[in-house]
C-alpha positions as a LaTeX table, in Angstrom:
\begin{tabular}{lrrr}
\hline
Residue & $x$ (\AA) & $y$ (\AA) & $z$ (\AA) \\
\hline
Met1 & $-54.63$ & 74.27 & $-70.05$ \\
Gly2 & $-51.18$ & 72.61 & $-69.27$ \\
Leu3 & $-51.54$ & 68.60 & $-67.41$ \\
Phe4 & $-51.31$ & 70.26 & $-63.83$ \\
Asp5 & $-53.04$ & 73.62 & $-64.44$ \\
Phe6 & $-55.65$ & 72.11 & $-63.31$ \\
Phe7 & $-54.25$ & 72.10 & $-59.83$ \\
Lys8 & $-53.29$ & 75.15 & $-59.57$ \\
Lys9 & $-56.94$ & 76.85 & $-59.53$ \\
Lys10 & $-58.30$ & 77.55 & $-56.34$ \\
Pro11 & $-61.73$ & 76.49 & $-55.01$ \\
Val12 & $-63.84$ & 79.17 & $-55.14$ \\
Ala13 & $-66.21$ & 79.92 & $-52.08$ \\
Pro14 & $-69.14$ & 80.63 & $-51.39$ \\
Lys15 & $-71.15$ & 83.11 & $-51.30$ \\
Val16 & $-72.15$ & 83.87 & $-48.00$ \\
Val17 & $-75.25$ & 86.50 & $-47.24$ \\
Val18 & $-75.85$ & 87.70 & $-44.01$ \\
Glu19 & $-79.50$ & 88.68 & $-43.52$ \\
Val20 & $-80.08$ & 91.45 & $-40.08$ \\
Leu21 & $-83.30$ & 90.01 & $-38.67$ \\
Tyr22 & $-83.69$ & 92.87 & $-35.91$ \\
Pro23 & $-82.22$ & 96.27 & $-34.87$ \\
Gln24 & $-79.76$ & 95.94 & $-32.41$ \\
Thr25 & $-80.21$ & 98.00 & $-29.28$ \\
Trp26 & $-77.29$ & 100.35 & $-28.02$ \\
Glu27 & $-76.90$ & 101.24 & $-23.97$ \\
Asn28 & $-76.64$ & 104.81 & $-25.68$ \\
Gly29 & $-79.45$ & 104.39 & $-28.21$ \\
Glu30 & $-77.44$ & 105.54 & $-30.67$ \\
Ala31 & $-75.56$ & 102.71 & $-33.79$ \\
Pro32 & $-71.91$ & 102.38 & $-32.65$ \\
Val33 & $-68.87$ & 104.47 & $-34.29$ \\
Glu34 & $-67.56$ & 101.42 & $-36.40$ \\
Pro35 & $-70.17$ & 101.11 & $-39.52$ \\
Thr36 & $-68.14$ & 97.61 & $-39.84$ \\
Ala37 & $-69.31$ & 96.58 & $-36.01$ \\
Leu38 & $-71.06$ & 93.18 & $-35.93$ \\
Ala39 & $-73.14$ & 92.58 & $-32.81$ \\
Ala40 & $-74.15$ & 89.15 & $-32.55$ \\
Glu41 & $-76.65$ & 87.19 & $-29.95$ \\
Val42 & $-76.73$ & 83.67 & $-28.78$ \\
Leu43 & $-80.24$ & 82.44 & $-28.82$ \\
Gln44 & $-80.83$ & 79.22 & $-26.26$ \\
Pro45 & $-84.29$ & 77.38 & $-26.88$ \\
Thr46 & $-87.22$ & 77.86 & $-24.57$ \\
Pro47 & $-88.72$ & 75.72 & $-22.50$ \\
Gly48 & $-92.65$ & 75.12 & $-24.03$ \\
Gln49 & $-91.74$ & 77.43 & $-27.47$ \\
Ala50 & $-89.99$ & 74.88 & $-29.12$ \\
Val51 & $-89.74$ & 75.98 & $-32.87$ \\
Glu52 & $-91.12$ & 72.38 & $-35.20$ \\
Ile53 & $-88.95$ & 71.67 & $-37.71$ \\
Gln54 & $-89.74$ & 68.88 & $-40.70$ \\
Val55 & $-86.92$ & 66.26 & $-41.01$ \\
Pro56 & $-86.75$ & 63.95 & $-43.85$ \\
Ser57 & $-87.88$ & 60.65 & $-43.24$ \\
His58 & $-85.85$ & 57.26 & $-43.87$ \\
Thr59 & $-87.71$ & 54.16 & $-44.89$ \\
Ala60 & $-85.66$ & 51.44 & $-43.18$ \\
Val61 & $-85.70$ & 54.05 & $-39.26$ \\
Glu62 & $-89.06$ & 55.72 & $-40.20$ \\
Asp63 & $-90.83$ & 53.49 & $-37.15$ \\
Val64 & $-87.86$ & 52.86 & $-34.73$ \\
Ala65 & $-87.90$ & 54.96 & $-31.53$ \\
Pro66 & $-83.92$ & 56.30 & $-30.45$ \\
Val67 & $-82.27$ & 53.65 & $-28.37$ \\
Ala68 & $-81.30$ & 55.81 & $-25.33$ \\
Glu69 & $-85.22$ & 56.92 & $-25.62$ \\
Val70 & $-86.15$ & 53.03 & $-25.18$ \\
Ala71 & $-84.20$ & 52.22 & $-22.35$ \\
Glu72 & $-85.61$ & 54.88 & $-20.46$ \\
Thr73 & $-89.48$ & 53.94 & $-21.19$ \\
Val74 & $-88.22$ & 50.39 & $-20.03$ \\
Glu75 & $-86.21$ & 51.51 & $-16.98$ \\
Thr76 & $-89.50$ & 53.89 & $-15.98$ \\
Glu77 & $-91.86$ & 51.37 & $-16.51$ \\
Thr78 & $-89.88$ & 48.48 & $-14.94$ \\
Ala79 & $-88.99$ & 50.85 & $-11.72$ \\
Val80 & $-92.55$ & 51.22 & $-10.61$ \\
Thr81 & $-92.83$ & 47.61 & $-10.10$ \\
Ser82 & $-89.43$ & 46.27 & $-8.85$ \\
Glu83 & $-88.83$ & 47.24 & $-4.96$ \\
Thr84 & $-85.53$ & 46.13 & $-3.27$ \\
Asn85 & $-86.64$ & 43.99 & $-0.26$ \\
Leu86 & $-86.15$ & 45.61 & 3.44 \\
Asp87 & $-84.08$ & 42.80 & 4.28 \\
Glu88 & $-81.87$ & 43.85 & 1.54 \\
Gly89 & $-82.34$ & 47.08 & 2.13 \\
Leu90 & $-80.86$ & 47.41 & 6.06 \\
Thr91 & $-78.22$ & 45.07 & 5.41 \\
Lys92 & $-75.52$ & 47.79 & 6.19 \\
Thr93 & $-77.46$ & 48.49 & 9.46 \\
Arg94 & $-78.48$ & 45.08 & 10.12 \\
Lys95 & $-74.86$ & 43.99 & 10.30 \\
Thr96 & $-73.52$ & 46.83 & 12.48 \\
Trp97 & $-76.27$ & 46.01 & 15.07 \\
Ser98 & $-74.77$ & 42.51 & 14.79 \\
Glu99 & $-71.51$ & 43.26 & 15.29 \\
Arg100 & $-71.59$ & 45.88 & 17.95 \\
Trp101 & $-73.96$ & 43.29 & 20.04 \\
Asn102 & $-71.94$ & 40.56 & 18.85 \\
Ala103 & $-68.78$ & 42.49 & 21.02 \\
Phe104 & $-70.77$ & 43.82 & 23.79 \\
Met105 & $-72.29$ & 40.02 & 24.95 \\
Ala106 & $-68.42$ & 38.50 & 24.59 \\
Asn107 & $-67.67$ & 40.77 & 27.39 \\
Phe108 & $-70.56$ & 39.93 & 29.25 \\
Arg109 & $-70.03$ & 37.87 & 32.94 \\
Ser110 & $-72.32$ & 39.85 & 34.75 \\
Val111 & $-75.54$ & 41.75 & 34.56 \\
Asp112 & $-73.50$ & 44.53 & 37.25 \\
Glu113 & $-74.10$ & 47.96 & 37.21 \\
Asp114 & $-70.79$ & 48.00 & 34.53 \\
Phe115 & $-72.59$ & 45.96 & 32.00 \\
Phe116 & $-75.85$ & 48.64 & 31.92 \\
Glu117 & $-73.03$ & 51.36 & 31.47 \\
Glu118 & $-71.37$ & 49.32 & 28.56 \\
Leu119 & $-74.04$ & 48.65 & 27.41 \\
Glu120 & $-75.66$ & 52.34 & 27.45 \\
Glu121 & $-72.77$ & 53.13 & 24.88 \\
Thr122 & $-73.77$ & 50.37 & 22.69 \\
Leu123 & $-76.99$ & 52.30 & 21.92 \\
Ile124 & $-75.64$ & 55.36 & 21.61 \\
Gly125 & $-72.72$ & 53.80 & 18.94 \\
Ala126 & $-75.84$ & 52.46 & 17.14 \\
Asp127 & $-77.02$ & 56.07 & 16.50 \\
Val128 & $-80.30$ & 55.29 & 18.52 \\
Gly129 & $-79.21$ & 58.32 & 20.66 \\
Ala130 & $-78.20$ & 59.78 & 23.75 \\
Gln131 & $-81.60$ & 60.68 & 25.07 \\
Thr132 & $-83.07$ & 57.01 & 24.01 \\
Ala133 & $-80.44$ & 55.02 & 25.09 \\
Leu134 & $-80.63$ & 56.44 & 28.39 \\
Gln135 & $-84.85$ & 55.70 & 28.30 \\
Leu136 & $-84.36$ & 52.18 & 26.98 \\
Thr137 & $-81.47$ & 51.18 & 29.40 \\
Asp138 & $-83.58$ & 51.97 & 32.38 \\
Glu139 & $-85.95$ & 49.83 & 30.97 \\
Leu140 & $-84.06$ & 46.91 & 30.19 \\
Arg141 & $-82.38$ & 47.25 & 33.67 \\
Asn142 & $-86.48$ & 46.66 & 35.11 \\
Glu143 & $-87.08$ & 43.51 & 32.40 \\
Val144 & $-83.70$ & 41.92 & 33.12 \\
Lys145 & $-84.42$ & 41.86 & 36.98 \\
Leu146 & $-88.56$ & 41.34 & 36.42 \\
Gln147 & $-87.63$ & 38.40 & 34.50 \\
Asn148 & $-84.58$ & 37.10 & 36.39 \\
Ala149 & $-82.70$ & 36.58 & 33.12 \\
Lys150 & $-78.94$ & 35.32 & 34.30 \\
Ser151 & $-77.71$ & 33.57 & 31.87 \\
Lys152 & $-76.08$ & 34.73 & 28.61 \\
Ala153 & $-78.55$ & 33.55 & 26.03 \\
Asp154 & $-81.56$ & 35.02 & 28.22 \\
Ile155 & $-79.85$ & 38.54 & 28.88 \\
Ser156 & $-79.00$ & 38.60 & 24.77 \\
Arg157 & $-82.98$ & 37.74 & 24.12 \\
Val158 & $-85.01$ & 39.86 & 26.76 \\
Ile159 & $-82.78$ & 43.01 & 25.89 \\
Ile160 & $-83.45$ & 42.86 & 21.85 \\
Asp161 & $-87.12$ & 41.27 & 22.41 \\
Lys162 & $-87.35$ & 44.54 & 24.32 \\
Leu163 & $-86.01$ & 46.95 & 21.39 \\
Val164 & $-87.69$ & 45.25 & 19.33 \\
Glu165 & $-91.04$ & 45.87 & 21.56 \\
His166 & $-89.99$ & 49.32 & 22.08 \\
Tyr167 & $-89.91$ & 50.03 & 18.30 \\
Arg168 & $-93.71$ & 48.52 & 17.53 \\
Ser169 & $-95.33$ & 50.49 & 20.58 \\
Gln170 & $-93.42$ & 53.63 & 19.04 \\
Gly171 & $-96.09$ & 52.97 & 16.13 \\
Val172 & $-98.93$ & 52.45 & 18.19 \\
Asn173 & $-100.60$ & 55.42 & 17.67 \\
Glu174 & $-98.65$ & 56.73 & 15.44 \\
Asp175 & $-99.86$ & 58.07 & 11.92 \\
Ala176 & $-97.88$ & 57.35 & 9.13 \\
Ser177 & $-100.36$ & 57.32 & 6.61 \\
Met178 & $-100.78$ & 59.90 & 3.74 \\
His179 & $-103.84$ & 62.20 & 3.58 \\
Phe180 & $-105.71$ & 63.33 & 0.47 \\
Ala181 & $-107.82$ & 65.96 & 0.09 \\
Pro182 & $-111.65$ & 64.26 & $-0.14$ \\
Glu183 & $-111.88$ & 67.03 & $-3.21$ \\
Gly184 & $-109.70$ & 68.93 & $-5.70$ \\
Pro185 & $-106.21$ & 68.39 & $-5.82$ \\
Thr186 & $-103.85$ & 67.12 & $-2.97$ \\
Val187 & $-100.47$ & 69.62 & $-2.43$ \\
Ile188 & $-97.50$ & 67.83 & $-0.47$ \\
Leu189 & $-94.64$ & 70.13 & 0.37 \\
Phe190 & $-91.21$ & 68.67 & 0.66 \\
Val191 & $-88.81$ & 70.85 & 3.03 \\
Gly192 & $-85.13$ & 69.63 & 4.19 \\
Val193 & $-81.93$ & 71.02 & 3.67 \\
Asn194 & $-79.84$ & 70.38 & $-0.14$ \\
Gly195 & $-78.47$ & 67.56 & $-0.76$ \\
Val196 & $-80.93$ & 65.26 & 1.05 \\
Gly197 & $-82.70$ & 63.34 & $-1.60$ \\
Lys198 & $-85.74$ & 65.58 & $-2.08$ \\
Thr199 & $-86.59$ & 66.80 & $-5.56$ \\
Thr200 & $-84.73$ & 62.37 & $-6.11$ \\
Thr201 & $-87.64$ & 61.01 & $-3.79$ \\
Ile202 & $-90.57$ & 63.32 & $-5.77$ \\
Gly203 & $-89.67$ & 61.72 & $-8.97$ \\
Lys204 & $-90.17$ & 58.54 & $-7.08$ \\
Met205 & $-93.16$ & 59.29 & $-5.53$ \\
Ser206 & $-94.49$ & 61.13 & $-8.58$ \\
Ala207 & $-94.01$ & 57.94 & $-10.42$ \\
Arg208 & $-95.96$ & 56.04 & $-7.65$ \\
Tyr209 & $-98.86$ & 57.55 & $-7.85$ \\
Lys210 & $-98.88$ & 58.02 & $-10.96$ \\
Ala211 & $-98.92$ & 54.78 & $-12.13$ \\
Glu212 & $-101.86$ & 54.38 & $-9.20$ \\
Gly213 & $-103.97$ & 56.11 & $-11.49$ \\
Lys214 & $-103.37$ & 59.47 & $-9.80$ \\
Lys215 & $-103.09$ & 62.59 & $-12.20$ \\
Val216 & $-99.43$ & 65.03 & $-10.74$ \\
Val217 & $-98.64$ & 68.45 & $-11.16$ \\
Leu218 & $-95.08$ & 69.31 & $-10.02$ \\
Ala219 & $-93.82$ & 72.52 & $-9.21$ \\
Ala220 & $-90.32$ & 73.53 & $-8.92$ \\
Ala221 & $-89.94$ & 76.35 & $-6.16$ \\
Asp222 & $-86.41$ & 75.63 & $-5.40$ \\
Thr223 & $-85.20$ & 78.68 & $-7.60$ \\
Phe224 & $-81.81$ & 79.29 & $-6.24$ \\
Arg225 & $-80.49$ & 76.11 & $-6.60$ \\
Ala226 & $-78.25$ & 75.46 & $-10.17$ \\
Gly227 & $-79.47$ & 72.56 & $-11.65$ \\
Ala228 & $-82.69$ & 72.70 & $-9.05$ \\
Thr229 & $-85.48$ & 73.01 & $-11.88$ \\
Gln230 & $-83.86$ & 71.30 & $-14.26$ \\
Gln231 & $-83.45$ & 67.94 & $-12.60$ \\
Leu232 & $-86.70$ & 68.45 & $-11.46$ \\
Gln233 & $-87.78$ & 68.67 & $-15.16$ \\
Ala234 & $-85.80$ & 65.61 & $-16.18$ \\
Trp235 & $-87.84$ & 63.97 & $-14.02$ \\
Gly236 & $-91.13$ & 64.77 & $-15.12$ \\
Glu237 & $-90.05$ & 64.18 & $-18.52$ \\
Arg238 & $-89.22$ & 60.92 & $-17.64$ \\
Asn239 & $-92.28$ & 60.44 & $-16.29$ \\
Gly240 & $-94.55$ & 62.20 & $-18.31$ \\
Ile241 & $-95.68$ & 63.99 & $-15.41$ \\
Pro242 & $-95.99$ & 68.46 & $-16.31$ \\
Val243 & $-93.68$ & 70.76 & $-14.03$ \\
Val244 & $-94.18$ & 74.13 & $-13.83$ \\
Ala245 & $-91.00$ & 76.20 & $-13.37$ \\
Gly246 & $-89.75$ & 79.76 & $-13.58$ \\
Ala247 & $-86.59$ & 81.61 & $-13.98$ \\
Ala248 & $-83.58$ & 81.32 & $-12.11$ \\
Asn249 & $-83.39$ & 83.25 & $-8.83$ \\
Ala250 & $-87.43$ & 84.00 & $-9.04$ \\
Asp251 & $-89.61$ & 83.95 & $-6.10$ \\
Pro252 & $-89.97$ & 80.21 & $-4.69$ \\
Ala253 & $-93.55$ & 81.82 & $-3.78$ \\
Ser254 & $-95.06$ & 82.67 & $-7.46$ \\
Val255 & $-93.78$ & 79.29 & $-8.81$ \\
Val256 & $-95.80$ & 77.31 & $-5.92$ \\
Tyr257 & $-99.07$ & 80.02 & $-7.02$ \\
Asp258 & $-98.82$ & 79.18 & $-10.64$ \\
Gly259 & $-98.57$ & 75.47 & $-9.38$ \\
Val260 & $-102.00$ & 75.33 & $-7.54$ \\
Lys261 & $-102.76$ & 77.24 & $-10.43$ \\
Thr262 & $-102.51$ & 74.96 & $-12.80$ \\
Ala263 & $-103.19$ & 71.84 & $-10.62$ \\
Ile264 & $-107.00$ & 73.36 & $-9.97$ \\
Glu265 & $-107.24$ & 73.82 & $-13.78$ \\
Thr266 & $-106.03$ & 70.55 & $-15.10$ \\
Asn267 & $-107.92$ & 69.31 & $-12.09$ \\
Ala268 & $-105.19$ & 67.14 & $-10.84$ \\
Asp269 & $-104.93$ & 65.04 & $-7.72$ \\
Ile270 & $-101.77$ & 65.89 & $-5.87$ \\
Leu271 & $-99.48$ & 68.90 & $-6.73$ \\
Phe272 & $-95.75$ & 67.62 & $-5.29$ \\
Val273 & $-93.72$ & 70.96 & $-4.08$ \\
Asp274 & $-89.96$ & 71.24 & $-3.92$ \\
Thr275 & $-88.32$ & 73.87 & $-2.20$ \\
Ala276 & $-84.90$ & 75.93 & $-1.47$ \\
Gly277 & $-83.17$ & 73.75 & 1.63 \\
Arg278 & $-79.95$ & 75.67 & 2.10 \\
Leu279 & $-79.22$ & 75.68 & 5.58 \\
Gln280 & $-81.31$ & 74.31 & 7.91 \\
Asn281 & $-81.38$ & 76.91 & 10.48 \\
Asn282 & $-81.72$ & 80.00 & 7.91 \\
Val283 & $-84.25$ & 81.95 & 8.57 \\
Asn284 & $-84.61$ & 83.11 & 5.21 \\
Leu285 & $-85.00$ & 79.76 & 3.97 \\
Met286 & $-87.62$ & 79.78 & 7.15 \\
Gln287 & $-89.54$ & 82.52 & 5.90 \\
Glu288 & $-89.67$ & 81.52 & 2.26 \\
Leu289 & $-91.25$ & 78.03 & 3.77 \\
Ala290 & $-93.73$ & 80.32 & 5.77 \\
Lys291 & $-94.79$ & 82.68 & 2.53 \\
Met292 & $-95.03$ & 79.71 & 0.35 \\
Lys293 & $-97.65$ & 77.32 & 2.87 \\
Arg294 & $-99.37$ & 81.93 & 3.14 \\
Val295 & $-100.02$ & 80.97 & $-0.92$ \\
Ile296 & $-100.79$ & 77.06 & $-0.84$ \\
Thr297 & $-103.91$ & 78.17 & 1.79 \\
Arg298 & $-104.87$ & 81.05 & 0.01 \\
Glu299 & $-105.91$ & 79.08 & $-2.99$ \\
Leu300 & $-106.38$ & 75.96 & $-1.14$ \\
Pro301 & $-108.02$ & 77.18 & 2.17 \\
Asn302 & $-107.06$ & 73.16 & 3.94 \\
Glu303 & $-103.55$ & 72.00 & 1.93 \\
Pro304 & $-101.11$ & 71.88 & 2.20 \\
Gln305 & $-102.40$ & 68.09 & 3.09 \\
Glu306 & $-98.39$ & 67.00 & 3.53 \\
Val307 & $-94.94$ & 68.77 & 5.03 \\
Leu308 & $-92.66$ & 65.93 & 4.33 \\
Leu309 & $-89.19$ & 66.34 & 5.75 \\
Ala310 & $-86.33$ & 64.23 & 3.97 \\
Leu311 & $-83.53$ & 63.14 & 5.74 \\
Asp312 & $-80.41$ & 61.43 & 4.11 \\
Ala313 & $-80.12$ & 58.51 & 6.72 \\
Thr314 & $-76.35$ & 58.43 & 6.55 \\
Thr315 & $-75.43$ & 61.85 & 8.36 \\
Gly316 & $-77.15$ & 59.50 & 11.48 \\
Gln317 & $-77.15$ & 62.33 & 14.68 \\
Asn318 & $-76.77$ & 64.89 & 11.83 \\
Ala319 & $-79.84$ & 64.23 & 10.65 \\
Leu320 & $-81.79$ & 64.50 & 13.96 \\
Gln321 & $-80.48$ & 67.72 & 14.37 \\
Gln322 & $-81.91$ & 68.37 & 11.01 \\
Ala323 & $-85.26$ & 67.11 & 11.82 \\
Arg324 & $-85.34$ & 68.96 & 15.67 \\
Leu325 & $-85.10$ & 72.52 & 13.63 \\
Phe326 & $-87.50$ & 72.65 & 11.04 \\
Lys327 & $-89.82$ & 70.79 & 13.29 \\
Asp328 & $-89.37$ & 73.50 & 15.28 \\
Ser329 & $-89.63$ & 76.66 & 11.93 \\
Thr330 & $-92.44$ & 74.38 & 10.02 \\
Asp331 & $-95.77$ & 72.12 & 10.46 \\
Val332 & $-94.15$ & 68.97 & 9.80 \\
Thr333 & $-95.91$ & 65.93 & 8.67 \\
Gly334 & $-94.07$ & 62.68 & 8.17 \\
Ile335 & $-90.62$ & 62.67 & 7.73 \\
Val336 & $-88.59$ & 60.67 & 4.77 \\
Leu337 & $-85.41$ & 58.84 & 5.73 \\
Thr338 & $-83.55$ & 58.03 & 2.29 \\
Lys339 & $-80.18$ & 56.55 & 1.36 \\
Leu340 & $-81.09$ & 54.09 & 4.28 \\
Asp341 & $-79.88$ & 50.82 & 1.72 \\
Gly342 & $-76.64$ & 52.55 & 1.94 \\
Thr343 & $-76.18$ & 53.12 & 5.68 \\
Ala344 & $-75.41$ & 51.34 & 8.55 \\
Lys345 & $-77.20$ & 54.27 & 10.79 \\
Gly346 & $-80.03$ & 53.39 & 10.21 \\
Gly347 & $-80.91$ & 53.40 & 14.01 \\
Ile348 & $-81.64$ & 56.90 & 13.77 \\
Ile349 & $-85.71$ & 55.59 & 13.10 \\
Leu350 & $-86.05$ & 55.33 & 16.44 \\
Pro351 & $-84.80$ & 58.53 & 17.93 \\
Ile352 & $-86.84$ & 60.47 & 15.31 \\
Arg353 & $-89.77$ & 58.67 & 16.36 \\
Asn354 & $-89.15$ & 58.58 & 19.71 \\
Glu355 & $-88.04$ & 62.05 & 20.91 \\
Leu356 & $-89.41$ & 64.16 & 18.68 \\
His357 & $-92.62$ & 61.87 & 17.98 \\
Leu358 & $-93.06$ & 62.16 & 14.58 \\
Pro359 & $-93.58$ & 59.01 & 11.43 \\
Val360 & $-91.69$ & 58.28 & 9.53 \\
Lys361 & $-93.52$ & 58.09 & 6.25 \\
Trp362 & $-91.70$ & 56.70 & 3.87 \\
Val363 & $-88.04$ & 55.48 & 3.06 \\
Gly364 & $-85.39$ & 55.42 & 0.19 \\
Leu365 & $-83.77$ & 51.21 & $-0.19$ \\
Gly366 & $-82.19$ & 51.85 & $-3.52$ \\
Glu367 & $-81.86$ & 53.57 & $-6.98$ \\
Gln368 & $-85.30$ & 52.24 & $-8.50$ \\
Val369 & $-88.44$ & 54.30 & $-8.55$ \\
Gly370 & $-89.66$ & 50.87 & $-6.21$ \\
Asp371 & $-87.05$ & 51.58 & $-4.00$ \\
Leu372 & $-89.15$ & 53.81 & $-1.80$ \\
Gln373 & $-91.65$ & 52.63 & 0.06 \\
Pro374 & $-94.29$ & 52.93 & 2.92 \\
Phe375 & $-92.25$ & 52.69 & 6.48 \\
Asp376 & $-93.65$ & 49.68 & 8.53 \\
Ala377 & $-92.52$ & 49.64 & 12.33 \\
Asp378 & $-92.75$ & 46.52 & 12.91 \\
Asp379 & $-91.53$ & 44.94 & 9.61 \\
Phe380 & $-88.17$ & 47.14 & 10.48 \\
Ala381 & $-87.91$ & 45.76 & 13.87 \\
Lys382 & $-88.04$ & 42.16 & 12.21 \\
Ser383 & $-85.32$ & 43.68 & 9.55 \\
Leu384 & $-83.15$ & 44.91 & 12.26 \\
Phe385 & $-83.06$ & 42.30 & 14.77 \\
Gly386 & $-84.68$ & 38.94 & 13.33 \\
Ser387 & $-81.50$ & 38.11 & 12.95 \\
Leu388 & $-80.32$ & 38.41 & 16.48 \\
Leu389 & $-83.14$ & 36.82 & 17.78 \\
Ile390 & $-83.26$ & 33.90 & 15.53 \\
Gly391 & $-79.13$ & 33.53 & 16.14 \\
Asp392 & $-78.38$ & 34.33 & 12.61 \\
Asp393 & $-76.02$ & 37.77 & 11.64 \\
Lys394 & $-77.19$ & 37.16 & 7.83 \\
\hline
\end{tabular}
């Protein structure tokens, strides 16, 4: 062999062995004409049927968890305990109220009819709704006369005091508490249009109740929206909560049935049901919701205890319209107002409670689990109008 002959040798490719694991079925029931044709199938993992793989361990990293897993665990544990302050969550709404109010009072000349017409427009611009704004203006007109308020400072205080009183009075006979079954699982059904944060809210609320010692199960009944089931499953995995799911485009009621059965068999305390939310006025959607409720009540006659309507606070008056339509079509027991921290339209809470008489039970004030908080009308009024009462715009 010459000096360079070694480098001229071509490497020998390793032998590849192909094994047919199962016969390929053909549409006509016969083998293909070409005997050399090869059919390939792309295999996807099936949830719940994973195959255990033994991976050789290394002594240096044997007991060290992956960085991503550690970070996720820490995030979940700390998120349940951390809460956004209500004052912080209402910063944008309060700033808008202050700006509108200061601009309104800057034009103050005298208490006449033009003054009250401008006040009504200011209230409508603050997303309290036309009906509520008209009612408030009439009440304020009488209150100003009753207290004989004439100066700018007196007028401002009378009106703000009346607004605070109105917010608080709406909650006097309002049941904003969550109801639970005396025995067996409690079913909490979430409804609302796509994009308002139903699935995320379920993830946050389920983590909250699990942290309180409740045994929770989730049912992914939004089978039509791409990624909805995977999103809920991700929340379940993060919080260590089982998720009952079906195939894509499966009958949502069948998933609800499986969820109810699972909750009963596992002695769960709470079953959260995520539902589809295409158009709020879609007849088929409302029929699906009615069917789900029939399935639930057939297995658990006193359920669901709660039907929570999720509304996106950033949509303002559109959220009010959604609330009207869902209230007319379903037995809504309460409102979850999401994304309140990211909007200047927090005033929408007033017409929802005043015109529709639906209690706002929860508000979303941030991204963390602890940022989903029970709604308190008194605290909300203080946070929204308190700066105006003390002359501080924060």
